[in-house]
CSV table of C-alpha atoms and ligand atoms in Angstrom, one decimal:
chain,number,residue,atom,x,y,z
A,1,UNK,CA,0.0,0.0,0.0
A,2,UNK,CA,2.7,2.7,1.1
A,3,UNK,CA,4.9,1.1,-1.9
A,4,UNK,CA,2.0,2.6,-4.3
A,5,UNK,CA,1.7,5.9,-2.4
A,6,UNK,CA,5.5,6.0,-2.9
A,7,UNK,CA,5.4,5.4,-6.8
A,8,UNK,CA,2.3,8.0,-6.9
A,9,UNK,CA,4.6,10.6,-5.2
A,10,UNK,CA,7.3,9.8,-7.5
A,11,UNK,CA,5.4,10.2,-10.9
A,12,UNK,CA,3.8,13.7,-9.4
A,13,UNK,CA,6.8,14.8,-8.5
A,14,UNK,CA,8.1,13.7,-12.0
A,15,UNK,CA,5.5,15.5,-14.3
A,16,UNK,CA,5.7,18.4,-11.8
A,17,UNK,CA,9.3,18.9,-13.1
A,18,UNK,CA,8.7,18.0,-16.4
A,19,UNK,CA,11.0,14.7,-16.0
A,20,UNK,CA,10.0,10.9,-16.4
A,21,UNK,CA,9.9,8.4,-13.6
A,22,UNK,CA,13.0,6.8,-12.6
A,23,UNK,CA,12.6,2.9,-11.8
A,24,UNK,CA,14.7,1.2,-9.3
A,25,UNK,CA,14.2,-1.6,-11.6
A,26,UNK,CA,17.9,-2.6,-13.3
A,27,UNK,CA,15.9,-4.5,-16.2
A,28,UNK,CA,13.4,-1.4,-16.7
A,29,UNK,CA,17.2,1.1,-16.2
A,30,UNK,CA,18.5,-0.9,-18.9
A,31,UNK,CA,15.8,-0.8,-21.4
A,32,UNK,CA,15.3,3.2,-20.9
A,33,UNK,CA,19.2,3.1,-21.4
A,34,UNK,CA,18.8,1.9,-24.9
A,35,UNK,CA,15.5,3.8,-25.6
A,36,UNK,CA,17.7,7.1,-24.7
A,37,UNK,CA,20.4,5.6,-27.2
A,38,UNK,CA,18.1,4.9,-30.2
A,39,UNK,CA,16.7,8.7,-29.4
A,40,UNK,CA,20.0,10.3,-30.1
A,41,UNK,CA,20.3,8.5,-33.2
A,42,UNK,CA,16.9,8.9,-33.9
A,43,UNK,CA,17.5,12.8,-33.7
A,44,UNK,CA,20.4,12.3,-36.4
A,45,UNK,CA,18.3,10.3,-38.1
A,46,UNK,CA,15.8,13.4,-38.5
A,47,UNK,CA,18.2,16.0,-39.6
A,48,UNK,CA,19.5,14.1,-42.5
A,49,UNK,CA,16.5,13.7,-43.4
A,50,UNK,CA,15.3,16.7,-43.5
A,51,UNK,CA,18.9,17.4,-45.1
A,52,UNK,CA,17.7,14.5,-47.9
A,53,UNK,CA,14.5,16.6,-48.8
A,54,UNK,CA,16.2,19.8,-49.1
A,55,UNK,CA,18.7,18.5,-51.4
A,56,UNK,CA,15.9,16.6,-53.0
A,57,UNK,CA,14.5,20.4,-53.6
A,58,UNK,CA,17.6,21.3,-54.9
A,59,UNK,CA,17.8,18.9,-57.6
A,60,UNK,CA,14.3,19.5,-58.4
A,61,UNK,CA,15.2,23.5,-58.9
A,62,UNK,CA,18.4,22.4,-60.8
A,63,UNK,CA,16.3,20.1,-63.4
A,64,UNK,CA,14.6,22.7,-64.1
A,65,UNK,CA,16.9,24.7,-64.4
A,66,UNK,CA,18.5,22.5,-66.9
A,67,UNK,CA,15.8,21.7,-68.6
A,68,UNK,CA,14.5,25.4,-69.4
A,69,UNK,CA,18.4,25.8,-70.6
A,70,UNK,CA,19.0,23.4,-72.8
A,71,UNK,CA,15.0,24.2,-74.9
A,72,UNK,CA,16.7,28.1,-74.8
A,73,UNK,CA,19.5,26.9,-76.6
A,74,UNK,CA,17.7,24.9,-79.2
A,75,UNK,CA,15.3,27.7,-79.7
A,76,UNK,CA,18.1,30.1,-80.1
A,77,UNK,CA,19.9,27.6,-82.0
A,78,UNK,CA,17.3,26.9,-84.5
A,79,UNK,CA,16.8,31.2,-85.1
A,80,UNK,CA,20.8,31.4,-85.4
A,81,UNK,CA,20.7,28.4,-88.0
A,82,UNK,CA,17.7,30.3,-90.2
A,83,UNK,CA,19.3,33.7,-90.0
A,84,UNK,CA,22.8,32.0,-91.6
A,85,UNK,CA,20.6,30.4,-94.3
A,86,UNK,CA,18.9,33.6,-94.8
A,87,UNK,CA,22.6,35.3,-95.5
A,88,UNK,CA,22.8,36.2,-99.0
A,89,UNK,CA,26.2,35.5,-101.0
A,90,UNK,CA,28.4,34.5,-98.2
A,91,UNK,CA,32.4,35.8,-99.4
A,92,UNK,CA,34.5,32.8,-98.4
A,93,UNK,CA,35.4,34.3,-95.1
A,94,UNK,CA,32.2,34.5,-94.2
A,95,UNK,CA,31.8,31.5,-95.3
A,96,UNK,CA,34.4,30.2,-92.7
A,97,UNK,CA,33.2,32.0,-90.4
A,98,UNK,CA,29.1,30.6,-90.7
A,99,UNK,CA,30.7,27.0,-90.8
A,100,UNK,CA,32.4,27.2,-87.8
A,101,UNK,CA,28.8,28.4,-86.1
A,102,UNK,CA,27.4,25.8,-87.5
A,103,UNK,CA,29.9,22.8,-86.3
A,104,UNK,CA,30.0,24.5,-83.0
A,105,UNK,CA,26.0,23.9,-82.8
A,106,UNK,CA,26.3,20.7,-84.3
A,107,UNK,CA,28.8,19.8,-81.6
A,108,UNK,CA,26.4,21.7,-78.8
A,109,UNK,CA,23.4,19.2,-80.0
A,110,UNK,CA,25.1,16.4,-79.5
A,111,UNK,CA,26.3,17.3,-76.0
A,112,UNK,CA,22.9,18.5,-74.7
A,113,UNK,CA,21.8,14.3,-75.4
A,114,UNK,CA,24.3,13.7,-73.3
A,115,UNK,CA,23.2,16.1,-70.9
A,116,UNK,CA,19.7,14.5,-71.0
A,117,UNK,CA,20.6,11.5,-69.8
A,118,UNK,CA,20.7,12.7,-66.4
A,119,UNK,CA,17.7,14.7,-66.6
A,120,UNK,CA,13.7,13.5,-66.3
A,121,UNK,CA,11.6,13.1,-69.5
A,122,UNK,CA,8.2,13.2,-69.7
A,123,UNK,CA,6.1,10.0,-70.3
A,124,UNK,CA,4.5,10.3,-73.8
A,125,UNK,CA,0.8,9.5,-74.2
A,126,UNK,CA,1.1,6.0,-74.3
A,127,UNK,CA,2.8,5.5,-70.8
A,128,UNK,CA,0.9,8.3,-69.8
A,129,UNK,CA,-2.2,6.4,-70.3
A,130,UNK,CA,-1.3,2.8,-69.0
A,131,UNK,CA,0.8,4.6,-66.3
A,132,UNK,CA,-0.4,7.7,-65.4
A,133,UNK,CA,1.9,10.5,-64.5
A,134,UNK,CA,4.6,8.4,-62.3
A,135,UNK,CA,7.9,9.6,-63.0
A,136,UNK,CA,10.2,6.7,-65.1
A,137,UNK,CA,13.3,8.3,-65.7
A,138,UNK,CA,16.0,6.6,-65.1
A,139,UNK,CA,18.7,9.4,-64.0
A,140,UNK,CA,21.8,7.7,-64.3
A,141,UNK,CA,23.6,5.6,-67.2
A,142,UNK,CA,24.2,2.2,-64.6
A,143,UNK,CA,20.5,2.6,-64.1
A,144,UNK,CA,19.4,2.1,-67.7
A,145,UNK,CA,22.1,-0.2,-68.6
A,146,UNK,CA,20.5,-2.7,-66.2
A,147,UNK,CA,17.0,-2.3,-67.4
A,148,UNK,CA,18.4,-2.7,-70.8
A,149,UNK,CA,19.4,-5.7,-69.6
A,150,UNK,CA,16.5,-6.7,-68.0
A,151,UNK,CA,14.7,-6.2,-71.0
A,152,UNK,CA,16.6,-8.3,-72.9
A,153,UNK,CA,16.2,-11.2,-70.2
A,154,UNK,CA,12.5,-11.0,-70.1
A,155,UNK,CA,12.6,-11.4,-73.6
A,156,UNK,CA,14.6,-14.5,-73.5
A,157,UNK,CA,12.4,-16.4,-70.5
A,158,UNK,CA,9.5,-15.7,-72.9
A,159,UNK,CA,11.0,-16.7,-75.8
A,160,UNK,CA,11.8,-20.0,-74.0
A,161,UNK,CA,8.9,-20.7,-72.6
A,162,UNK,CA,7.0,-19.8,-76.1
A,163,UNK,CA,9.3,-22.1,-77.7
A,164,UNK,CA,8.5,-25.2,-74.7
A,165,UNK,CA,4.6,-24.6,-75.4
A,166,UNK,CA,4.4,-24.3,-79.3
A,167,UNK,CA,7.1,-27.2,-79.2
A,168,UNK,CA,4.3,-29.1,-77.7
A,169,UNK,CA,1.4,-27.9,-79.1
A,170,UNK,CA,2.9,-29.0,-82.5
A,171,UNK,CA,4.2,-32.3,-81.7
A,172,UNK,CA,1.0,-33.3,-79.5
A,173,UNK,CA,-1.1,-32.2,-83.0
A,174,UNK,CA,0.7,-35.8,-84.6
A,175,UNK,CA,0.0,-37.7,-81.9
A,176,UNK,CA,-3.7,-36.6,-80.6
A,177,UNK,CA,-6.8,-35.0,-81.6
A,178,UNK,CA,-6.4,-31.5,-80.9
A,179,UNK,CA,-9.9,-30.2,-82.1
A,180,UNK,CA,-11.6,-31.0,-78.5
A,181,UNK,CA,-9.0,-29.3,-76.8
A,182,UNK,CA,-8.5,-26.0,-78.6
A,183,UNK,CA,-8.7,-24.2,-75.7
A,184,UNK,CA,-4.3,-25.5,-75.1
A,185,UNK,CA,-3.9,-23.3,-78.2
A,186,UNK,CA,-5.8,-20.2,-76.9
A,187,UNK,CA,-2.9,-20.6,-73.6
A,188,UNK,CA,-0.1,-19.7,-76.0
A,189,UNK,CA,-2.1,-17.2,-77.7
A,190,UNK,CA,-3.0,-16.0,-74.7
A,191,UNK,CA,0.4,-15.8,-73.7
A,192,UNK,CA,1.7,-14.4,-76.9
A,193,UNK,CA,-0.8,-11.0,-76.3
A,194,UNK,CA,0.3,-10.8,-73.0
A,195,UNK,CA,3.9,-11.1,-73.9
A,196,UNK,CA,3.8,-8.6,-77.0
A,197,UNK,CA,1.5,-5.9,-74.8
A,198,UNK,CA,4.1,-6.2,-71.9
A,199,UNK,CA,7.3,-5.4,-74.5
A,200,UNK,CA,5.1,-2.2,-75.6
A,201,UNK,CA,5.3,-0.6,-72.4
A,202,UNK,CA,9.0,-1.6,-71.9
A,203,UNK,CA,10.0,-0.4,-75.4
A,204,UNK,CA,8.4,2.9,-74.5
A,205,UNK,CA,10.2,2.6,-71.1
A,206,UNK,CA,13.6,2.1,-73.0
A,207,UNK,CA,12.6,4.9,-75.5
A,208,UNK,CA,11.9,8.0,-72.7
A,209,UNK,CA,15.0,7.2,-71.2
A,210,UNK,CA,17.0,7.3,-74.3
A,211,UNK,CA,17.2,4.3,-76.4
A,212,UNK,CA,17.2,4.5,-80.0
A,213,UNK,CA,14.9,1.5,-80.7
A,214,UNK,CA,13.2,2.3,-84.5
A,215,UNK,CA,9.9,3.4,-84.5
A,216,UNK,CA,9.2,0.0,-86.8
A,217,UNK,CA,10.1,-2.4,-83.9
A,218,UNK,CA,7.7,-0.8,-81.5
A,219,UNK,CA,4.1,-0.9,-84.0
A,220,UNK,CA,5.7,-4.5,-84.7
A,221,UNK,CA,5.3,-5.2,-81.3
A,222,UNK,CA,1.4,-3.4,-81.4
A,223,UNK,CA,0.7,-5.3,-84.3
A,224,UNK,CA,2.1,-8.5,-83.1
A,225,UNK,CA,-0.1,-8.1,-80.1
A,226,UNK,CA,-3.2,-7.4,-82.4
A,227,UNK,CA,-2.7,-10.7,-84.6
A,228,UNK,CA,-2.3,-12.7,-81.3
A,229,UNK,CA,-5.7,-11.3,-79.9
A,230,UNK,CA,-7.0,-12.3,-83.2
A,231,UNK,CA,-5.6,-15.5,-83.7
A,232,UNK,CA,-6.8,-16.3,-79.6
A,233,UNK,CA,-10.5,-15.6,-81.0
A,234,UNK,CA,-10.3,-17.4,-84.4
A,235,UNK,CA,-12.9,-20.0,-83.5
A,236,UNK,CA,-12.3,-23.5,-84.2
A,237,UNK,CA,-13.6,-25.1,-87.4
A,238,UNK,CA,-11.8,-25.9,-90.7
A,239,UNK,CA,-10.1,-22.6,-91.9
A,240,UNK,CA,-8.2,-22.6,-88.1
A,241,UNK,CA,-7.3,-26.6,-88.2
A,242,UNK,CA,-6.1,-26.1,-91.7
A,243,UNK,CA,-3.6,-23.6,-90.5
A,244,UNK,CA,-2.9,-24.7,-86.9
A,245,UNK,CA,0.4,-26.8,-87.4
A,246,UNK,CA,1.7,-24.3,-90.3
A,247,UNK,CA,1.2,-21.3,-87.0
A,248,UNK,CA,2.4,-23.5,-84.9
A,249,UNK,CA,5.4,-23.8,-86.5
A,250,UNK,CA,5.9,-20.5,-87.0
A,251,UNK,CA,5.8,-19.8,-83.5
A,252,UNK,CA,8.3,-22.5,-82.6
A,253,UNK,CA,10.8,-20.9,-85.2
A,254,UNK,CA,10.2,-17.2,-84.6
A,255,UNK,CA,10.9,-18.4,-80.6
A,256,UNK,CA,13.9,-19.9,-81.6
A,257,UNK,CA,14.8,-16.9,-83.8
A,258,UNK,CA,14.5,-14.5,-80.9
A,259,UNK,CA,16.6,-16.6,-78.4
A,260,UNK,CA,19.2,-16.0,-81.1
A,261,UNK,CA,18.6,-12.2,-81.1
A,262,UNK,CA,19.1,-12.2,-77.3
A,263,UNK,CA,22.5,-13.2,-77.8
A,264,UNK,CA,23.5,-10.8,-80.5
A,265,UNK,CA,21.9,-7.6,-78.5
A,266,UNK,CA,23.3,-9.4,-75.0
A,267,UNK,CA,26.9,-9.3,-76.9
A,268,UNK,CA,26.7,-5.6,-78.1
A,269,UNK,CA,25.5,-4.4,-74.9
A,270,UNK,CA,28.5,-6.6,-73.0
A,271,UNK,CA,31.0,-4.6,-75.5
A,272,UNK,CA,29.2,-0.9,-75.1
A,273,UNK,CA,29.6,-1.5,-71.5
A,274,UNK,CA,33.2,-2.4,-71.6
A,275,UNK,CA,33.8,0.1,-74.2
A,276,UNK,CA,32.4,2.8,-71.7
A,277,UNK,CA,34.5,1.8,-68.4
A,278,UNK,CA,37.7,1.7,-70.0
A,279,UNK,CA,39.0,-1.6,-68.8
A,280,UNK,CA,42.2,-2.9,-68.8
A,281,UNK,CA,41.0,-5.4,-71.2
A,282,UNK,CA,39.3,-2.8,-73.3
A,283,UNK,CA,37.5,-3.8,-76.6
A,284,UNK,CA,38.4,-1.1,-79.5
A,285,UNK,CA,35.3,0.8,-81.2
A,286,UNK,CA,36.5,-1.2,-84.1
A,287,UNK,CA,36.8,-4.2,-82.4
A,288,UNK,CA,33.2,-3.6,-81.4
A,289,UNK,CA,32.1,-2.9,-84.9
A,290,UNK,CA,33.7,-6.2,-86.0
A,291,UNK,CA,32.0,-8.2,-83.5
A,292,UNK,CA,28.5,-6.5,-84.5
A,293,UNK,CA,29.2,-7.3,-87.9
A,294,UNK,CA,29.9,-10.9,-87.8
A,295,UNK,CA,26.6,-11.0,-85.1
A,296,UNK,CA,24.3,-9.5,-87.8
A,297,UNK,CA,26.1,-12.0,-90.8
A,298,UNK,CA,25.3,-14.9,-88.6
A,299,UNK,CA,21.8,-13.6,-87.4
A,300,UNK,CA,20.3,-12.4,-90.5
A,301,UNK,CA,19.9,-15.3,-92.5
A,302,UNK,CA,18.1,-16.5,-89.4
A,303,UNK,CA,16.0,-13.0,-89.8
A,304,UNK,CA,15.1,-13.3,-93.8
A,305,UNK,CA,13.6,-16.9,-93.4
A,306,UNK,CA,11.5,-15.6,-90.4
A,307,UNK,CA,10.4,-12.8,-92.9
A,308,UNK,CA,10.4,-14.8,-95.9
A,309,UNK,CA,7.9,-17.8,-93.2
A,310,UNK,CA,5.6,-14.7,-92.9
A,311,UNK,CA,5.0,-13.9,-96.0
A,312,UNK,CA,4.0,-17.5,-97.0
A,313,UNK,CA,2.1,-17.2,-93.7
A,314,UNK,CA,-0.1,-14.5,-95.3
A,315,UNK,CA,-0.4,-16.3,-98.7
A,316,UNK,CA,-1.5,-19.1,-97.1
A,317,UNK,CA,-4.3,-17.3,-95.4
A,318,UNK,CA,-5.2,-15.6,-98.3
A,319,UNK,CA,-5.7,-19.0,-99.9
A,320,UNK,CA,-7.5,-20.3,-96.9
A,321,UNK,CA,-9.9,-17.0,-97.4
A,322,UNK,CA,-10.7,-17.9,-101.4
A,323,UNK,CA,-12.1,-21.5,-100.1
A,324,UNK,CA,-15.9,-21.8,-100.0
A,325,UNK,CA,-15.6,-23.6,-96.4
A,326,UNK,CA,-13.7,-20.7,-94.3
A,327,UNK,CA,-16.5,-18.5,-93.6
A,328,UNK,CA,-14.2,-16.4,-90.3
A,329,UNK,CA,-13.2,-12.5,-90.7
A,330,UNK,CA,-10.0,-13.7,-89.0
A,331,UNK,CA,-9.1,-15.2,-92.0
A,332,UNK,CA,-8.3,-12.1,-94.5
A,333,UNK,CA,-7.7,-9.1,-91.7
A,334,UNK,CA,-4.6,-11.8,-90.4
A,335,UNK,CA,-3.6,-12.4,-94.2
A,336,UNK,CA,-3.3,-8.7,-94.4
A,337,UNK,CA,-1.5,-8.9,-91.2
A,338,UNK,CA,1.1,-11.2,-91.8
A,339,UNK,CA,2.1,-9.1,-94.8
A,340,UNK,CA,2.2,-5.8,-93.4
A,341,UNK,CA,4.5,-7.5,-90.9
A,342,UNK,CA,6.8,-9.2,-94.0
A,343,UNK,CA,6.9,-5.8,-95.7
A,344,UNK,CA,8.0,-3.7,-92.6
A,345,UNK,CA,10.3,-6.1,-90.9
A,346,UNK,CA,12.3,-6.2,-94.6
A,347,UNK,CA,12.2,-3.1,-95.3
A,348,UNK,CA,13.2,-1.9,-91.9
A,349,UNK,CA,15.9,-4.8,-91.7
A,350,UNK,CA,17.3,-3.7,-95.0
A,351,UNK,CA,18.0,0.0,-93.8
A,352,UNK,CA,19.3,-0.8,-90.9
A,353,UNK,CA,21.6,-2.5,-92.4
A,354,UNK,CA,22.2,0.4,-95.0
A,355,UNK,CA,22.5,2.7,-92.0
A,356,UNK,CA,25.3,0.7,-90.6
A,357,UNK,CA,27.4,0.3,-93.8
A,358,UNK,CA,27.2,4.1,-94.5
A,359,UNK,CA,27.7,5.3,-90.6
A,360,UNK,CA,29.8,8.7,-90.2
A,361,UNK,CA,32.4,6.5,-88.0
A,362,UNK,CA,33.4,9.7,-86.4
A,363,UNK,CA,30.2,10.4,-84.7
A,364,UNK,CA,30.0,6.7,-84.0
A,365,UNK,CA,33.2,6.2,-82.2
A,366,UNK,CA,32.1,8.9,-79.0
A,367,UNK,CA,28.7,7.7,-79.5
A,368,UNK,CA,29.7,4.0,-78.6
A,369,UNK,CA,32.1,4.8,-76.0
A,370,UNK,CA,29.7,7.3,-74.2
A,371,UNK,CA,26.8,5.3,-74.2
A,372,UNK,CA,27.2,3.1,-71.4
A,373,UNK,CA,30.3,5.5,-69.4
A,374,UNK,CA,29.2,5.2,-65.7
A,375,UNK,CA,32.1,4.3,-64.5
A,376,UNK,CA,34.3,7.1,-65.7
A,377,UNK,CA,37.6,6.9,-63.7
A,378,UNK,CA,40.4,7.2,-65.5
A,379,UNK,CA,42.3,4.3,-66.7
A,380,UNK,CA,45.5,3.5,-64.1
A,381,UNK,CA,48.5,3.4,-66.6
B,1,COA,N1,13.2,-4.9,-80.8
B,1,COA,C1,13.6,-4.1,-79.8
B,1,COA,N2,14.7,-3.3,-79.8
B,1,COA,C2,15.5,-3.3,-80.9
B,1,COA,C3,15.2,-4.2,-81.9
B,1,COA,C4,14.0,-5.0,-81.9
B,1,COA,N3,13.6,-5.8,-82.9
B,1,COA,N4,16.1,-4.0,-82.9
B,1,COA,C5,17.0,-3.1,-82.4
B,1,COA,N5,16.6,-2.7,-81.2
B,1,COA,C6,17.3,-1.7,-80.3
B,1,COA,C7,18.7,-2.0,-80.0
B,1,COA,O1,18.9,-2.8,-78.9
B,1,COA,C8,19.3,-0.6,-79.8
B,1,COA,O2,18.8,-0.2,-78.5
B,1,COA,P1,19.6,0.9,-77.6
B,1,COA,O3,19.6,2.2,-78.3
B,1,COA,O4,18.8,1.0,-76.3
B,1,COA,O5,21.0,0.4,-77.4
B,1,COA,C9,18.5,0.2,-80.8
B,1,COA,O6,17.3,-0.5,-81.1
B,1,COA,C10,19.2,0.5,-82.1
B,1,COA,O7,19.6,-0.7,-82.7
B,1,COA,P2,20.2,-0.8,-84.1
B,1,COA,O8,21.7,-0.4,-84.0
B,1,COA,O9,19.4,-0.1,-85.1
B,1,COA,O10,20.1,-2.3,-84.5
B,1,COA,P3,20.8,-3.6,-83.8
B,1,COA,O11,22.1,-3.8,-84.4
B,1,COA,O12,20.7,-3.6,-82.3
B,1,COA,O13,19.8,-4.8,-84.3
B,1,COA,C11,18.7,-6.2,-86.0
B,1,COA,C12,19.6,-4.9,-85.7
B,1,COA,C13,18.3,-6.2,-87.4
B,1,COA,C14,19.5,-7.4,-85.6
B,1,COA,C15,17.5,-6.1,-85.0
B,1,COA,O14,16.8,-4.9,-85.3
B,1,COA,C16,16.6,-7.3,-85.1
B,1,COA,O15,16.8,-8.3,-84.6
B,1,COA,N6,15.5,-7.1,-85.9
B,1,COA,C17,14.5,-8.2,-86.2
B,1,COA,C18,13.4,-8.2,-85.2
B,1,COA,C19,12.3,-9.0,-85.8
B,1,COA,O16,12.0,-8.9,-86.9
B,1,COA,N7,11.6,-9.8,-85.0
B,1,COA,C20,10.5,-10.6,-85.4
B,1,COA,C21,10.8,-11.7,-86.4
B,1,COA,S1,12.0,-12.8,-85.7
C-alpha cells in the first residue's frame, strides 16, 4: 500500500518537473538506457532527413533549371541556323566564319543528349495512359544499362517458354486429336498477347529514357499483339485446323529466332559496357564494330527466313480466305497482317543495315564509347 503511495509521489513529482519516472528496476534502467540511445540516433536520423529533402528540392530546382536551358539553346539555336541560311552571297570568309557556327552547334546538340541523360523526361501518351503521370526516368547511365538488360532477359524467358509450349502444341497435333482441346492453343495465344502488350510498355520505357529503338520495332510489337488477340478468338472449325500446325510452326521458329537475337543484343550491350569503363581489357570501337558485324552475318539469315515464313504465312491465309468452307473474318484481316508484318520487318531490316554500312564513324566512335560510361575513372596506366 505505502509502496503505491510511494510510486504515486514519485510520478507527481516527475511531471511536476517536467522529467519521467526513474525505476529502481535494473531490467526497466537498462531498457530506458537503450531507448535514450536509439533517441540520439533517432535525432540524427531526423536532420538528415530533412537534409535529404532539401537537397531533394535542390535537384528539383536544378532540373529545371537544366531543362529550361538546354530548350533556350535549341530555340536560339534553331533562329541562329535560319538567319545564316537567310545570309545572302556569303564571301569565303564569311563563309568560314558561318561553318564554324554551324559545327559548333552541331557539336552543342550532341552534347545537350548527353546532358539529357541525367535529366527527367516526360512520359508520352502512351505510358501516360497505361501509367499515369509516375515519374520513369532513369537518371543515371548504370541505371538504364540494367533495365536494358532486363529487357533483354524478359525477352529471353519468354522466348523459352514460347518455344517449350508451341514445341508441344505442334508435336502433340501428330500424336492426338487437338480439335476438342483447342482451348491449349488459346494458352499460348494467350500468352503471346500478353507477352507482346508487356514489350510495348517496356519499349516505351527504353525509348523515354534514351534508347534508339526504331519506331518500326515498337508498332511490330502493337501489331504482333493485335494478330495474337486475333488469332486467340479465331474459332475452331476448318479454316483454323487447316492452318494450326503451319502457325504452330511459326511460333516454334520465330521463338527460336529471338533466343538467337538475345544473344547478339546481350553481346553488343557486354561490348558498349566495356567500351564505356575503359577496362584494362578494353575492346576497340573497331573491335566492337567487327564483332556486331559478324553477329548481324550470322543472325540475319536466321531473320530473312522468319520474314520470308511470314509472308507464306499470309499467302496461305489468303488461300484459306478464297475456299468456299472458311467462312471467319479472321481469316483475310490476319492475311493482311502477316504481310504488313513481312513488308515492314524487310524493309526496316534492309535500312538498318544500310545505315550501318554508310555510318559517319566519327560520330559513332564517341557515341559508342559514351553510351554506357558510368564508371568514368580514369584508366591507371
Ligand atoms: N526490338 C527491340 N529493340 C530493338 C530491336 C527490336 N527488334 N532491334 C533493335 N533494337 C534496339 C537496339 O537494342 C538498340 O537499343 P539501344 O539504343 O537501347 O541500345 C536500338 O534499337 C538501335 O539498334 P540498331 O543499331 O538499329 O540495331 P541492332 O544492331 O541492335 O539490331 C537487328 C539490328 C536487325 C539485328 C535487329 O533490329 C533485329 O533483330 N530485328 C529483327 C526483329 C524481328 O524482326 N523480330 C520478329 C521476327 S523474328
Amino acid at each position: 500500500m505505502d509502496t503505491t503511495k510511494d510510486d504515486d509521489r514519485q510520478k507527481n513529482d516527475a511531471v511536476a518537473n517536467n522529467k519521467p519516472p526513474e525505476s529502481d528496476n535494473p531490467l526497466v534502467k537498462s531498457v530506458i538506457q537503450d531507448m535514450e540511445d536509439l533517441d540520439k540516433d533517432y535525432m540524427e536520423l531526423e536532420l538528415d532527413n530533412e537534409h535529404y529533402k532539401k537537397k531533394l528540392e535542390e535537384v528539383k530546382v536544378l532540373q529545371k533549371k537544366c531543362l529550361s536551358g538546354i530548350a533556350h539553346q535549341r530555340y536560339r539555336m534553331k533562329k541562329i541556323s535560319e538567319a545564316l541560311k537567310a545570309i545572302p552571297n556569303p564571301s569565303s570568309v564569311d563563309r568560314a566564319c558561318m561553318d564554324e557556327a554551324h559545327n559548333k552547334m552541331t557539336k552543342r546538340k550532341n552534347t545537350f543528349r548527353d546532358f539529357e541523360d541525367h535529366l527527367p523526361h516526360k512520359n508520352g501518351i502512351y505510358l501516360n495512359i497505361i501509367l499515369g503521370q509516375v515519374n520513369i526516368s532513369l537518371l543515371n547511365k548504370e541505371d538504364k544499362y540494367l533495365y536494358k538488360q532486363d529487357y533483354e532477359r524478359f525477352k529471353l524467358t519468354l522466348s523459352y517458354i514460347q518455344f517449350g509450349l508451341s514445341l508441344i502444341l505442334v508435336f502433340a497435333n501428330y500424336l492426338i486429336d487437338f480439335t476438342s482441346i483447342r482451348w491449349a492453343d488459346s494458352v499460348l495465344h494467350f500468352l503471346l498477347v500478353w507477352y507482346y502488350c508487356t514489350l510495348t510498355i517496356r519499349e516505351q520505357i527504353l525509348i523515354v529514357n534514351g534508347s534508339r529503338i526504331k519506331g518500326w520495332w515498337l508498332l511490330h510489337h502493337f501489331v504482333s499483339t493485335a494478330c495474337s488477340a486475333i488469332t486467340l478468338i479465331w474459332p475452331d472449325g476448318y479454316s483454323y485446323q487447316a492452318f494450326r500446325t503451319q502457325y504452330g510452326w511459326f511460333i516454334l521458329y520465330i521463338a527460336f529466332v529471338q533466343v538467337l537475337q538475345y544473344y547478339y543484343q546481350k553481346g553488343c550491350l557486354y561490348r558498349l559496357k566495356c567500351l564505356g569503363q575503359r577496362h584494362d581489357m578494353d575492346i576497340t570501337v573497331e573491335g566492337f564494330m567487327s564483332w556486331m558485324f559478324k553477329g548481324l552475318a550470322f543472325l540475319l539469315p536466321f531473320l530473312f527466313f522468319a520474314y520470308f515464313f511470314q509472308l507464306y504465312n499470309s499467302i496461305q491465309l489468303y488461300k484459306l480466305y478464297t475456299d468456299p468452307r472458311c467462312t471467319e473474318w479472321q481469316v483475310p484481316v490476319l492475311s493482311v497482317i502477316h504481310l504488313v508484318l513481312f513488308l515492314g520487318n524487310m524493309t526496316t531490316t534492309l535500312k538498318v543495315l544500310k545505315q550501318k554500312f554508310t555510318e559517319d564513324m566519327k560520330n559513332k566512335k564517341k557515341f559508342y564509347k559514351n553510351k554506357y560510361r558510368f564508371n568514368s575513372k580514369p584508366k591507371v596506366m
